[in-house]
Amino acid sequence: MTVTARPPEPPKEGRRRGGAALLDAVLRFRALGLVVALVLLVATTWLANSRFLSAQSVRDILLSTALTLLLACGMTMVVVGRGIDLSVASVLGLSAFGTATVLADHPGLPVPLAALVGVGIGAACGAVNGVVIAYGRVPALVATLGTLYVFRGLVYFLAGGSRISAGELPRGFLDFGTARVLGVPWLFLIAVAALLAVGEFLRRHRAGRDLYAIGSHEEAARLAGIPIPSRLLLAYVVSGTLAGLGGVLYAARYGTVDASAGYGMELDIVAAVVVGGVAIFGGSGSVFGAALGALLLTVINNALPVLGVDPFWQRAVVGALIIAAIALDRLVALRVAASLRGRDADVH
Amino acid sequence: MAASRPNPEDHAPGSRTPEGRAAPEEHGSETPHDDRPPPPVVALRDVWKSYGAVAALRGARIELHAGEAHALVGENGAGKSTLIKVLAGVRQPDRGVLELDGAATEFKSPQDARAAGVAVIHQEPALFPDLSVAENVFAGRQPRGRFGRIDEHAMRERARALLARLGVPLDPRRPARGLSIADQQIVEIAKAVSLETRALVMDEPTAALSGPEVDRLFSVVNALRAEGTAVLFVSHRFAEVTALCQRVTVLRDGAHVSTGPLAETTVDQLVARMVGREPDALFVRPGKQRPPGEVVLEVEGLSRAGAFRDVGFRVRAGEIVALAGLVGAGRSEVARAVFGVDRRDAGRVTVAGRALPNGRPRAAMAAGLALVPEDRRQQGLVLAASVQRNATLPRARQLSRFGFLVGGAERRAAREWATRLRTRYGDLDDPVGTLSGGNQQKVVLAKWLATGPRVLIVDEPTRGIDIGTKAEVHRLIAQLAADGVAILLISSELPEVLGMADRVLVMREGRLVADLPRETADEERVIRAATGQEAPA
Amino acid sequence: MSTEAPSRATRAPLRDTLRLPRRLAGWDAAVVVLTVLTLVVASGTVEEFGTTRNATFLILDLAPVLLLALPMTLIVVSGEIDLSVASTVGLTSALMGELWAAGMPLETIIPLAVLAGAVLGAFNGLLVTVLGLPSLAVTIGTLALYRGLAYVLLGDTAVADFAREYTRWTIGSLGGGWVPNVVPPILLLVTVFAVVLHATPVGRSLFAMGANDTAAAFSGIPVERTKFWLYVIAGAVAGLVGAYWTLRYSTARADNAEGLELTVVAAVLLGGVSIYGGRGTLLGVVAGVVLLSSLQNALRLAKVSADALTVVTGTLLILSVLLPNVTAALRARLARRAARAVPPPRGPEPPPPGTRSPAPEPTRRDGTP
């Protein structure tokens, strides 16, 4: 029926390595670029004002990074699986207010138990997202945009305009928010622990690798027998749980909690993850890159006032960073594809 | 056939080597000299499967024996892909029996098939581009060390060993992105081997491979077969089928036609069984042929990096020019660049004296060019949209009055063309995806014929449609040529090319290598030109 | 589709006329019914809801959402999304404040606001079409960027005291009655968008590219260029809404219309537009906007806290996608069960292919007769 024989053709050896090497270099370049940007930014700011690197200022940066970092870990898991979780800031708000309320209403309650309440709230919120997305097959964007407002609405509903001030919270809880080990804030250590755990999970455990597989090629993942819904559910539950933990830490750190806790923070988190090299299309990127992104964002926030820049620029910078990061990824991908295509074109 | 049900214990699938491969079994593949031959590793018996109103399989059957390579041939649309999907556990048959070592079973999911030792290599493998080669081989079942951690070292080394055994030293650490299709297939085969596969199903694996890559693939497959793996090989290339396989099953219209040793079957017999009549009776261009008119389509020096180079040809009014060549030779890419869907890097395209701007399909359409694309479902139709919307999509502007589409002009136009092409549909508002393949193709043709083209490019116009519709399409194309339309016909079916064309252009590896007039064009010359086996005429 | 109905009814044969009810019996029809029901029930049960005074306010309140929903419908139908519209409103509003404070007349400022919106939209469009970036990520970025720039312009200050004749006209009513002055221009815009979407070649191409942009490109539709202009139009409309918002509340602030993108997207999806592109009607979207706005209005009048509204809006957004998915899955499961129940596993005589019950999956056909 069809043309039957096959064309003899010179073997195309020798070009196999090129694409991979290029890709590797680009990925490494991303982390390196972030580190260089960080160093440059810190150095410039420090030259402008040497107090920028004082112990207090550094602690401030670490404390602020802690929350972003914690939430960015969960977001990385979700984005790697080609999803997105826009509800994290609302979950944080709900958990912070819930934890503070429980502690204010029951002064005798042990702090860890109260923390468990906050984490539980987060896990439940994450489970709602996960079920709707993984089993209800609602696009992650729609689902978490919806729950962003639902969870935030719940906080406002519960708070009813009231706020919980530091005076109503137990001493031990507030102390924990500022306590340090060897000069490093506890909050930061907790965030780093979460980072290491999620990093280990994503790198060295089957369920974690499954998320990369799902984000890389969902149909192939299905054929490979990967249980997609349960993996996605897990990612959203972890994201929610970490946001819940973030809420507890938020309450401990700031002491005063009202219904707007963490409002708008989801943009910072998305920015940290995307700037850190986690592809918004899923399948690639690491939680350590996201951590660098989170650190960079916080440093920018803290450096702007030191450098005499209007702090109102902060939000615009976040937006610009998101766009620059995805545009850069796209351009790099085009270059790689073009170089692969060019090599194929040599055959004639 | 072979309905005997031997005691499973008599035929335990051999001792497993460390790789888990069943040892080659005794029974010879061609001549079973036992009254009770060992059961096939996998068998389908009287399998039926329909999608909606379309019956894809109607009593198909096949048996795969250990250590034997079995060819599955049939025309496009004969049900081969559905049969493979049933074997892969992707689709469940409506009825019929699937047997594993002689015992009836069911594949409810791809995992079931995989667990039973059936692995499928698709034409374009589905790898995870972002993951490493090693992870692709072991996706979802990576070797684990302490605390359930993935043992990356072991995974890498096992992948390296597998690839070395297949004789293809790919770096297990590199990402799958950017691998050639041939290398991707090797990764899939490595996966199959690591899965203790007993039956390897390959769906047109050679379609996109070069000669040495095919040789490499065959030596790998032969090695596996020698170790006792059953192989199912689906291909359109008879030379490859005879080079690799021992038995062949012919499928036609979803039904089983014949199964037998390849050595006792000629290619002509196979073709006759596939089409259901003598090959000579096919594809005679009907209608009287008048001398071709002036040049309408002129292509000069057309190039696009990675696809084709320096392609030039002319098509006259009333002439049918075929563009032949192997899959991947760059024919469809040329058509797309001529139409403007893809941009060209260099060259000129002129339609009736008007030079076409680069990358502007709308300008090409205005000049009188129409393209019936290769992939009906992705490029030709918006499957979710109605028959009416699809049929009138390129013409919405002409059908509008003062820019508005009112008063059922689209409906009248759609009905007119659907009737002219004798399209069978339930309702003009039904999604076009609910139509059969042949009727879908008619909607694509209607969509473009309605624009009144001076040049019509048809890319694989009869792929995957039934024989009756095929003849209708051929008659239609011949009629258009008789009416003075210049036609460029891209087809992988040689009888279609030879039966329809006034002239045959042949492409090989992105270059135009032959221009054969109808009188001198025959199967052998075209094949030689397409494969570069000898200096083309 | 409904917009073409009258003309077809007069011209086309009876068979086609009878098709109308079937076509309307979709999700958008349900929303229309639900909207009417809500209006009726609210008028009967909520005090003050049915008054003309409230109707005036209701219309003034829903105007921004309705206006933003018009281009959003086109964008979602074409398979993309724009989350930055509310931030564009905020930025153009801030820009108005800045220019007004600098002493420019409103006759110049308002066209400038629309133009600025168009430029912001063009930036989105360039990133989506020329660079080929996912619109979701791009517009999340510009959501932050444009809002941030609004804060850069105004900080947390506000500019008020806009020219009285303008602010008064914006909240004023036709001939002193209850129909606001803004109703005729809004109706005009709704009509234009409805006609473009449902009765022009451009509208046809939007549906086609939303369902399958490859096939659209092979049909000669300039997919990228069309999408680019959609974003420009969305930006221009957002600029117009920025001007409206500023004059309606007579104050330019950086946080004007913050979070409004949710209500707009929710209304569009609630109105039956598929988030995957290729399906939807403008009538459904208008109904979705009216439904959401009147629900909010009624709840507010009924002294239910505004926060409950956020919960309701978010829930409706999710349900508008979840419910069709769940019903489709249930239907498929039932059909599969029915199909499995019909044929015996190994009948002696295979039934002719035509008699088989249709399988639930229209996904792949191999083209055999």
Short mmCIF file of N, CA, C and O in Angstrom, two decimals, chain C residues 283-366:
data_model
loop_
_atom_site.label_atom_id
_atom_site.label_comp_id
_atom_site.label_asym_id
_atom_site.label_seq_id
_atom_site.Cartn_x
_atom_site.Cartn_y
_atom_site.Cartn_z
N LEU C 283 -25.99 36.76 26.34
CA LEU C 283 -27.22 36.87 27.12
C LEU C 283 -27.04 36.21 28.48
O LEU C 283 -27.42 36.76 29.52
N GLY C 284 -26.43 35.03 28.47
CA GLY C 284 -26.18 34.34 29.73
C GLY C 284 -25.30 35.17 30.65
O GLY C 284 -25.54 35.23 31.86
N VAL C 285 -24.28 35.81 30.08
CA VAL C 285 -23.38 36.61 30.90
C VAL C 285 -24.11 37.81 31.51
O VAL C 285 -23.95 38.10 32.70
N VAL C 286 -24.94 38.49 30.70
CA VAL C 286 -25.71 39.61 31.24
C VAL C 286 -26.58 39.12 32.39
O VAL C 286 -26.64 39.73 33.47
N ALA C 287 -27.21 37.95 32.19
CA ALA C 287 -28.03 37.38 33.27
C ALA C 287 -27.16 37.08 34.48
O ALA C 287 -27.56 37.33 35.63
N GLY C 288 -25.97 36.55 34.25
CA GLY C 288 -25.07 36.24 35.36
C GLY C 288 -24.72 37.48 36.15
O GLY C 288 -24.71 37.46 37.39
N VAL C 289 -24.43 38.57 35.43
CA VAL C 289 -24.09 39.82 36.12
C VAL C 289 -25.27 40.31 36.94
O VAL C 289 -25.13 40.68 38.12
N VAL C 290 -26.46 40.31 36.32
CA VAL C 290 -27.65 40.80 37.04
C VAL C 290 -27.92 39.92 38.26
O VAL C 290 -28.23 40.41 39.35
N LEU C 291 -27.76 38.61 38.08
CA LEU C 291 -28.01 37.68 39.19
C LEU C 291 -27.08 37.98 40.36
O LEU C 291 -27.54 38.16 41.50
N LEU C 292 -25.79 38.06 40.09
CA LEU C 292 -24.82 38.31 41.16
C LEU C 292 -25.09 39.65 41.83
O LEU C 292 -25.15 39.75 43.06
N SER C 293 -25.29 40.69 41.01
CA SER C 293 -25.45 42.03 41.57
C SER C 293 -26.73 42.14 42.37
O SER C 293 -26.75 42.75 43.45
N SER C 294 -27.82 41.55 41.87
CA SER C 294 -29.07 41.70 42.61
C SER C 294 -29.04 40.87 43.88
O SER C 294 -29.62 41.25 44.90
N LEU C 295 -28.35 39.71 43.83
CA LEU C 295 -28.19 38.92 45.05
C LEU C 295 -27.46 39.75 46.11
O LEU C 295 -27.88 39.82 47.28
N GLN C 296 -26.37 40.36 45.69
CA GLN C 296 -25.59 41.17 46.63
C GLN C 296 -26.44 42.31 47.17
O GLN C 296 -26.46 42.57 48.37
N ASN C 297 -27.15 42.96 46.26
CA ASN C 297 -28.00 44.08 46.65
C ASN C 297 -29.07 43.63 47.65
O ASN C 297 -29.26 44.25 48.70
N ALA C 298 -29.72 42.53 47.34
CA ALA C 298 -30.80 42.06 48.20
C ALA C 298 -30.26 41.65 49.57
O ALA C 298 -30.85 41.98 50.60
N LEU C 299 -29.13 40.96 49.58
CA LEU C 299 -28.56 40.52 50.85
C LEU C 299 -28.18 41.73 51.69
O LEU C 299 -28.36 41.74 52.91
N ARG C 300 -27.64 42.75 51.00
CA ARG C 300 -27.25 43.94 51.75
C ARG C 300 -28.48 44.60 52.37
O ARG C 300 -28.47 44.99 53.52
N LEU C 301 -29.54 44.68 51.56
CA LEU C 301 -30.77 45.28 52.08
C LEU C 301 -31.33 44.45 53.23
O LEU C 301 -31.93 44.97 54.16
N ALA C 302 -31.14 43.12 53.12
CA ALA C 302 -31.65 42.25 54.17
C ALA C 302 -30.72 42.23 55.37
O ALA C 302 -30.85 41.39 56.25
N LYS C 303 -29.74 43.13 55.36
CA LYS C 303 -28.82 43.30 56.49
C LYS C 303 -27.93 42.08 56.71
O LYS C 303 -27.47 41.82 57.80
N VAL C 304 -27.74 41.27 55.66
CA VAL C 304 -26.75 40.20 55.75
C VAL C 304 -25.40 40.85 55.50
O VAL C 304 -25.27 41.70 54.62
N SER C 305 -24.40 40.45 56.25
CA SER C 305 -23.12 41.14 56.16
C SER C 305 -22.51 40.99 54.77
O SER C 305 -22.73 40.01 54.07
N ALA C 306 -21.76 41.99 54.36
CA ALA C 306 -21.15 42.00 53.04
C ALA C 306 -20.19 40.82 52.87
O ALA C 306 -19.92 40.39 51.76
N ASP C 307 -19.70 40.30 54.00
CA ASP C 307 -18.72 39.22 53.91
C ASP C 307 -19.37 37.93 53.45
O ASP C 307 -18.74 37.13 52.77
N ALA C 308 -20.64 37.78 53.80
CA ALA C 308 -21.34 36.60 53.33
C ALA C 308 -21.40 36.62 51.80
O ALA C 308 -21.36 35.58 51.14
N LEU C 309 -21.45 37.83 51.24
CA LEU C 309 -21.52 37.95 49.78
C LEU C 309 -20.28 37.37 49.13
O LEU C 309 -20.36 36.69 48.12
N THR C 310 -19.14 37.67 49.73
CA THR C 310 -17.88 37.15 49.18
C THR C 310 -17.93 35.63 49.15
O THR C 310 -17.54 35.01 48.16
N VAL C 311 -18.42 35.07 50.25
CA VAL C 311 -18.51 33.61 50.31
C VAL C 311 -19.45 33.11 49.22
O VAL C 311 -19.14 32.15 48.50
N VAL C 312 -20.59 33.79 49.07
CA VAL C 312 -21.56 33.36 48.07
C VAL C 312 -20.96 33.46 46.67
O VAL C 312 -21.04 32.53 45.86
N THR C 313 -20.29 34.59 46.38
CA THR C 313 -19.71 34.77 45.05
C THR C 313 -18.67 33.69 44.75
O THR C 313 -18.69 33.07 43.68
N GLY C 314 -17.77 33.47 45.70
CA GLY C 314 -16.73 32.46 45.50
C GLY C 314 -17.34 31.08 45.29
O GLY C 314 -16.91 30.33 44.40
N THR C 315 -18.35 30.76 46.09
CA THR C 315 -18.98 29.45 45.97
C THR C 315 -19.66 29.29 44.61
O THR C 315 -19.52 28.25 43.96
N LEU C 316 -20.37 30.35 44.20
CA LEU C 316 -21.04 30.28 42.90
C LEU C 316 -20.02 30.07 41.78
O LEU C 316 -20.27 29.31 40.84
N LEU C 317 -18.89 30.76 41.90
CA LEU C 317 -17.84 30.62 40.87
C LEU C 317 -17.43 29.16 40.73
O LEU C 317 -17.35 28.61 39.63
N ILE C 318 -17.17 28.52 41.88
CA ILE C 318 -16.73 27.12 41.83
C ILE C 318 -17.86 26.23 41.31
O ILE C 318 -17.65 25.37 40.46
N LEU C 319 -19.06 26.46 41.83
CA LEU C 319 -20.17 25.60 41.43
C LEU C 319 -20.46 25.70 39.94
O LEU C 319 -20.85 24.72 39.31
N SER C 320 -20.25 26.90 39.36
CA SER C 320 -20.58 27.07 37.94
C SER C 320 -19.73 26.15 37.06
O SER C 320 -20.12 25.82 35.96
N VAL C 321 -18.56 25.75 37.55
CA VAL C 321 -17.76 24.79 36.78
C VAL C 321 -17.95 23.38 37.32
O VAL C 321 -18.01 22.41 36.57
N LEU C 322 -18.07 23.29 38.64
CA LEU C 322 -18.13 21.97 39.27
C LEU C 322 -19.41 21.22 38.89
O LEU C 322 -19.37 20.04 38.55
N LEU C 323 -20.55 21.92 38.94
CA LEU C 323 -21.82 21.24 38.69
C LEU C 323 -21.89 20.60 37.30
O LEU C 323 -22.22 19.42 37.20
N PRO C 324 -21.57 21.36 36.23
CA PRO C 324 -21.59 20.70 34.91
C PRO C 324 -20.65 19.50 34.85
O PRO C 324 -21.00 18.47 34.27
N ASN C 325 -19.47 19.62 35.48
CA ASN C 325 -18.52 18.50 35.47
C ASN C 325 -19.10 17.29 36.16
O ASN C 325 -19.01 16.17 35.67
N VAL C 326 -19.68 17.51 37.32
CA VAL C 326 -20.20 16.39 38.10
C VAL C 326 -21.36 15.73 37.37
O VAL C 326 -21.43 14.51 37.26
N THR C 327 -22.27 16.55 36.81
CA THR C 327 -23.41 15.95 36.12
C THR C 327 -22.93 15.17 34.89
O THR C 327 -23.42 14.08 34.63
N ALA C 328 -21.94 15.73 34.19
CA ALA C 328 -21.43 15.01 33.01
C ALA C 328 -20.81 13.69 33.42
O ALA C 328 -21.04 12.66 32.77
N ALA C 329 -20.05 13.69 34.53
CA ALA C 329 -19.42 12.46 34.99
C ALA C 329 -20.46 11.44 35.40
O ALA C 329 -20.36 10.25 35.07
N LEU C 330 -21.50 11.92 36.10
CA LEU C 330 -22.55 11.00 36.53
C LEU C 330 -23.26 10.40 35.33
O LEU C 330 -23.50 9.19 35.27
N ARG C 331 -23.57 11.28 34.35
CA ARG C 331 -24.27 10.80 33.16
C ARG C 331 -23.43 9.75 32.44
O ARG C 331 -23.92 8.71 32.02
N ALA C 332 -22.12 10.04 32.33
CA ALA C 332 -21.24 9.10 31.65
C ALA C 332 -21.22 7.77 32.38
O ALA C 332 -21.26 6.70 31.76
N ARG C 333 -21.20 7.85 33.71
CA ARG C 333 -21.13 6.61 34.47
C ARG C 333 -22.41 5.78 34.29
O ARG C 333 -22.37 4.58 34.07
N LEU C 334 -23.55 6.51 34.33
CA LEU C 334 -24.82 5.81 34.13
C LEU C 334 -24.87 5.17 32.75
O LEU C 334 -25.25 4.01 32.59
N ALA C 335 -24.45 5.92 31.74
CA ALA C 335 -24.48 5.41 30.37
C ALA C 335 -23.59 4.18 30.24
O ALA C 335 -23.93 3.20 29.58
N ARG C 336 -22.42 4.25 30.91
CA ARG C 336 -21.49 3.13 30.82
C ARG C 336 -22.10 1.89 31.46
O ARG C 336 -22.01 0.79 30.96
N ARG C 337 -22.77 2.15 32.61
CA ARG C 337 -23.37 1.01 33.29
C ARG C 337 -24.46 0.39 32.41
O ARG C 337 -24.55 -0.81 32.26
N ALA C 338 -25.25 1.28 31.79
CA ALA C 338 -26.32 0.79 30.92
C ALA C 338 -25.73 -0.01 29.76
O ALA C 338 -26.22 -1.07 29.41
N ALA C 339 -24.64 0.53 29.18
CA ALA C 339 -24.03 -0.12 28.02
C ALA C 339 -23.50 -1.50 28.42
O ALA C 339 -23.59 -2.46 27.65
N ARG C 340 -22.95 -1.56 29.64
CA ARG C 340 -22.38 -2.82 30.06
C ARG C 340 -23.47 -3.85 30.32
O ARG C 340 -23.28 -5.03 30.14
N ALA C 341 -24.62 -3.33 30.76
CA ALA C 341 -25.70 -4.25 31.11
C ALA C 341 -26.30 -4.88 29.86
O ALA C 341 -26.82 -5.96 29.90
N VAL C 342 -26.25 -4.18 28.71
CA VAL C 342 -26.97 -4.64 27.53
C VAL C 342 -26.37 -5.90 26.91
O VAL C 342 -27.03 -6.93 26.87
N PRO C 343 -25.11 -5.88 26.40
CA PRO C 343 -24.67 -7.06 25.65
C PRO C 343 -24.18 -8.15 26.57
O PRO C 343 -23.45 -7.87 27.52
N PRO C 344 -24.58 -9.39 26.31
CA PRO C 344 -24.03 -10.51 27.06
C PRO C 344 -22.56 -10.67 26.66
O PRO C 344 -22.19 -10.31 25.55
N PRO C 345 -21.76 -11.22 27.56
CA PRO C 345 -20.32 -11.28 27.28
C PRO C 345 -19.99 -12.04 26.01
O PRO C 345 -19.05 -11.72 25.32
N ARG C 346 -20.73 -13.09 25.71
CA ARG C 346 -20.35 -13.87 24.53
C ARG C 346 -21.59 -14.41 23.85
O ARG C 346 -21.94 -15.57 23.97
N GLY C 347 -22.26 -13.54 23.13
CA GLY C 347 -23.46 -13.96 22.43
C GLY C 347 -23.09 -14.82 21.25
O GLY C 347 -22.01 -14.72 20.72
N PRO C 348 -23.99 -15.71 20.84
CA PRO C 348 -23.70 -16.56 19.69
C PRO C 348 -23.70 -15.76 18.39
O PRO C 348 -22.92 -16.01 17.50
N GLU C 349 -24.56 -14.77 18.31
CA GLU C 349 -24.68 -14.01 17.07
C GLU C 349 -24.42 -12.53 17.36
O GLU C 349 -25.16 -11.92 18.14
N PRO C 350 -23.38 -11.97 16.81
CA PRO C 350 -23.13 -10.55 17.07
C PRO C 350 -24.23 -9.68 16.50
O PRO C 350 -24.62 -9.88 15.35
N PRO C 351 -24.76 -8.75 17.28
CA PRO C 351 -25.79 -7.86 16.76
C PRO C 351 -25.18 -6.92 15.75
O PRO C 351 -23.99 -6.65 15.79
N PRO C 352 -25.99 -6.42 14.81
CA PRO C 352 -25.45 -5.45 13.84
C PRO C 352 -24.94 -4.22 14.56
O PRO C 352 -25.49 -3.83 15.58
N PRO C 353 -23.89 -3.63 14.04
CA PRO C 353 -23.22 -2.54 14.73
C PRO C 353 -24.14 -1.38 15.07
O PRO C 353 -23.95 -0.71 16.07
N GLY C 354 -25.15 -1.14 14.26
CA GLY C 354 -25.98 0.04 14.47
C GLY C 354 -26.81 -0.02 15.72
O GLY C 354 -27.19 1.00 16.28
N THR C 355 -27.09 -1.22 16.23
CA THR C 355 -28.03 -1.33 17.33
C THR C 355 -27.40 -1.07 18.68
O THR C 355 -28.08 -0.97 19.68
N ARG C 356 -26.09 -1.00 18.71
CA ARG C 356 -25.41 -0.83 19.99
C ARG C 356 -25.75 0.51 20.61
O ARG C 356 -25.89 1.51 19.91
N SER C 357 -25.87 0.54 21.90
CA SER C 357 -26.15 1.82 22.54
C SER C 357 -24.93 2.71 22.44
O SER C 357 -23.80 2.24 22.56
N PRO C 358 -25.16 3.98 22.20
CA PRO C 358 -24.02 4.87 22.00
C PRO C 358 -23.12 4.90 23.22
O PRO C 358 -23.58 5.02 24.35
N ALA C 359 -21.83 4.78 22.99
CA ALA C 359 -20.89 4.84 24.10
C ALA C 359 -20.79 6.27 24.59
O ALA C 359 -21.02 7.21 23.85
N PRO C 360 -20.46 6.45 25.84
CA PRO C 360 -20.44 7.80 26.40
C PRO C 360 -19.28 8.64 25.92
O PRO C 360 -19.30 9.85 26.07
N GLU C 361 -18.29 8.04 25.35
CA GLU C 361 -17.10 8.84 25.05
C GLU C 361 -17.03 9.17 23.56
O GLU C 361 -16.82 8.31 22.74
N PRO C 362 -17.21 10.44 23.24
CA PRO C 362 -17.11 10.84 21.84
C PRO C 362 -15.67 11.23 21.51
O PRO C 362 -15.43 12.09 20.69
N THR C 363 -14.71 10.64 22.20
CA THR C 363 -13.36 11.16 22.10
C THR C 363 -12.65 10.74 20.83
O THR C 363 -12.00 11.53 20.19
N ARG C 364 -12.77 9.50 20.45
CA ARG C 364 -11.97 9.08 19.31
C ARG C 364 -12.78 8.17 18.42
O ARG C 364 -13.48 7.27 18.85
N ARG C 365 -12.68 8.42 17.16
CA ARG C 365 -13.34 7.58 16.19
C ARG C 365 -12.30 7.16 15.18
O ARG C 365 -11.53 7.97 14.71
N ASP C 366 -12.31 5.91 14.85
CA ASP C 366 -11.29 5.49 13.91
C ASP C 366 -11.76 5.56 12.48
O ASP C 366 -11.06 5.14 11.57
#
